C-alpha angles and dihedrals in degrees: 000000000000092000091059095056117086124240115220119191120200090185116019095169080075100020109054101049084060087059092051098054114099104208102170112217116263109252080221091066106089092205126155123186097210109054093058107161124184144152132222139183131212134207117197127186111277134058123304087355099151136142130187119183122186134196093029105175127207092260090050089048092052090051090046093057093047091059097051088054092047083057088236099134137055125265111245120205091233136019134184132170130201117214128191092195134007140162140174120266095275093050112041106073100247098322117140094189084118103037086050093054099039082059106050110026089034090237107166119248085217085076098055087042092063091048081084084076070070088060103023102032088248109159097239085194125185128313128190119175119179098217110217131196118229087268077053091243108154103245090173147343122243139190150118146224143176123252123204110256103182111351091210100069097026092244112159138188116218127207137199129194140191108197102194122210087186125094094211096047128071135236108245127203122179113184117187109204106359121190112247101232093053088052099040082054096052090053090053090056093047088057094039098041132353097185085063096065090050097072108100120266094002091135087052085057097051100046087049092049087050090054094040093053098048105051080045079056094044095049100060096072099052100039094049080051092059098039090055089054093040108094099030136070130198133315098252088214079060121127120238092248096052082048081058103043088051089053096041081052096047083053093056098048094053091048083055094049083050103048090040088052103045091045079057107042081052083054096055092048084054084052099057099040082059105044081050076061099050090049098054100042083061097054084043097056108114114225092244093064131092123272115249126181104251098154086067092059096042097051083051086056085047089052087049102041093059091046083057105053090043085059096047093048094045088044090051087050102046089044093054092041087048090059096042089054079063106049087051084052089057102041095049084045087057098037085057091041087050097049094044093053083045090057077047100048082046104050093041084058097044085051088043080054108050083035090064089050096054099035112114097229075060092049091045095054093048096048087044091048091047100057089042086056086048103060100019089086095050094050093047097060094036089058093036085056099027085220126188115218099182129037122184124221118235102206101047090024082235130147117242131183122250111249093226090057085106093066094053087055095051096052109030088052086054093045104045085049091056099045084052098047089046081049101050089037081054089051101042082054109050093044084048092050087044094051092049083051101055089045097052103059081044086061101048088043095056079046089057103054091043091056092049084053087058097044084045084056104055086040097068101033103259107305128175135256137192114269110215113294101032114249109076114071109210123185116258095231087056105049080050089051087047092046081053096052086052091043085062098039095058095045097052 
């Protein structure tokens, strides 16, 4: 049946590379041809004349078509159908639901064709066609788009519309995976009002509300989360895994302000696209049509459009203040780290230090130091002097002391004393000067972290860290402005 129905293209420089292209189905769609089932609504002229028919089947839909080109049945106003799946004619497994409606309502293949962005992650974008007679006067304005379904997992629903200029023809709407509430909504407005649903793209209206509102919905949570994190780091008493799991949360909250603001930034260029249709179908109406509010639906895309824009500008600054609550996160993480490796790089040379003084090679070359200065003086005067200390008398064979011993005594006592008080003053001053040393670049490495504090301040525009113990928050600028004050303290 579908070879036997002819395919029109309105644009085939579009159009016909869509056909070309050979997108295999997914084995995880779980589509069947066969079993199409859609819904669809119709408006006709009078008050409150409305049908909606559901669970409408492929074999139902054929028979549906035939009666409207058997002229059986009576021409609405407006028409939409809401579909769950549908493909083109080499993808659906013997099912004619587009064909059929290619055929009948004039909606394009091509449309079907780019649903497999549904299947393949292909952008569908929007489109927007001016339709001509054969005198090239405008008799509707056609077009479709995707709508975000559920940002998280990049499902979309995907609309096309037929807006007629023409009395005797309809307004036609199909929407491919509609979200309930937005067409739970349309019917309550069918029962409640018909009129309503005959401005012009005013479904439209209602499926971009719906979408609106729910990524408005889906952005509290995360966003209160966030709030409540932002102006406080982590407990220092915290545990590396609940560090992680922090991190691994603040991660997850600025995926979902991208995702959020990217879904609506998709929705504001829709409704632009479509407020550049409304405006040309009314410069388009002819005067012998009938007059349809269109200022009321266009005020509503207003409406949406700066919502829109609110929520896109307070999505791009909660995400940025959102990273750079992370990058705080990491750079007080490493200035603690850093401190905490310079208490350990002075304590391991304190201990190398006092390791050095008790060590027994130390003791040994005091010691050894000690004795040489000992008898060093005495040697040297006895060798300057030449001095004898013993004679032996020739005549007894006895040892006698030399009458000048005395002298050796006075000097060699002064000036052993005196080697050993220079010794001991040495000492005293290179420990003192090692000991400066060591404080001193103490000293400018405790200066450098507390200036990377205060660049990491301004940074990240003043936020705030945990002050010890956890529980008060005090300003980065002042805790640098306190570690000055010591600084100086301890310098006076």
């Amino acid at each position: 049946m579908s070879q036997t129905i002819p395919e029109t293209h309105s644009h085939p420089e579009v159009e016909l590379w869509l056909k070309a292209a050979k997108v295999a189905k997914p084995n995880s769609q779980s589509y069947d041809g066969n079993a199409t089932s859609l819904e669809y609504l119709e408006i006709f002229q009078g008050s409150q004349q409305f049908r909606i028919q559901k669970d409408v089947g492929s074999q139902a839909f054929a028979r549906y078509c035939e009666g409207i080109s058997n002229r059986s049945s009576r021409i609405p106003l407006l028409r939409a159908f809401f579909v769950k799946n549908i493909l083109p004619p080499e993808n659906n497994a013997g099912d004619f639901t587009a064909a059929l409606m290619h055929q009948h309502f004039g909606i394009p293949l091509s449309f079907f064709r780019e649903l497999k962005a549904f299947l393949s992650s292909r952008p569908m974008g929007n489109a927007l066609f001016t339709r001509k007679d054969r005198d090239g006067n405008v008799i509707s304005i056609d077009g479709y788009y995707q709508l975000c379904r559920d940002y998280s997992s990049d499902a979309g629903s995907f609309v096309w519309f037929s807006q007629s200029l023409l009395v005797n023809k309809p307004t036609t709407y199909v929407v491919v995976q509609a979200v309930d509430r937005a067409k739970t909504l349309i019917y309550d407005c069918a029962t409640g009002s018909t009129a309503m649903l005959l401005r012009p793209f005013v479904i439209d209206a209602f499926l971009l509300d719906d979408s609106v509102q729910r990524m408005s919905d889906a952005m509290l949570q995360p966003r209160f989360q966030f709030l409540e994190d932002e102006w406080t780091t982590f407990d220092r008493q915290a545990s590396t895994g609940e560090k992680v799991a922090k991190i691994k949360q603040l991660h997850r909250v600025v995926r979902e302000f991208r995702l959020l603001r990217d879904g609506l930034v998709d929705v504001k260029e829709t409704l632009l696209s479509l407020d550049v249709a409304q405006t040309q179908y009314s410069k388009s109406i002819s005067p012998a049509s009938p007059r349809l509010d269109t200022e009321s639906v266009k005020e509503s895309f207003a409406l949406l459009i700066s919502k829109s824009n609110w929520m896109v500008r307070a999505l791009t600054s909660l995400e940025d203040r959102a990273s750079r609550k992370i990058d705080l996160q990491y750079n007080i993480e490493n200035q603690e780290d850093n401190q905490t490796n310079l208490k350990i790089a002075k304590l391991t040379t304190d201990i190398a230090v006092y390791t050095q003084k008790d060590s027994s090679s130390m003791i040994t070359s005091v010691v050894m130091a000690a004795v040489t200065m000992f008898f060093l003086p005495g040697t040297f005067v006895s060798a300057l002097f030449s001095m004898v200390f013993f004679n032996v008398d020739p005549t007894t064979d006895k040892l006698t002391s030399a009458s000048q011993a005395w002298v050796f005594a006075a000097i060699t006592i002064p000036l052993t004393i005196a080697v050993f008080a220079v010794w001991i003053l040495w000492r005293k001053q290179r420990t003192k000067a090692i000991e400066n040393d060591m404080m001193t670049r103490s000293r400018l490495q405790d200066v450098d972290i507390e200036n990377g504090v205060v660049q990491d301040e301004r940074s990240t525009g003043g936020l705030y860290r945990t002050a010890k113990g956890g529980e008060e928050t005090i300003p980065l600028r002042q805790m640098s402005d306190q570690g000055a004050k010591r600084k100086l303290s301890t310098r006076r």
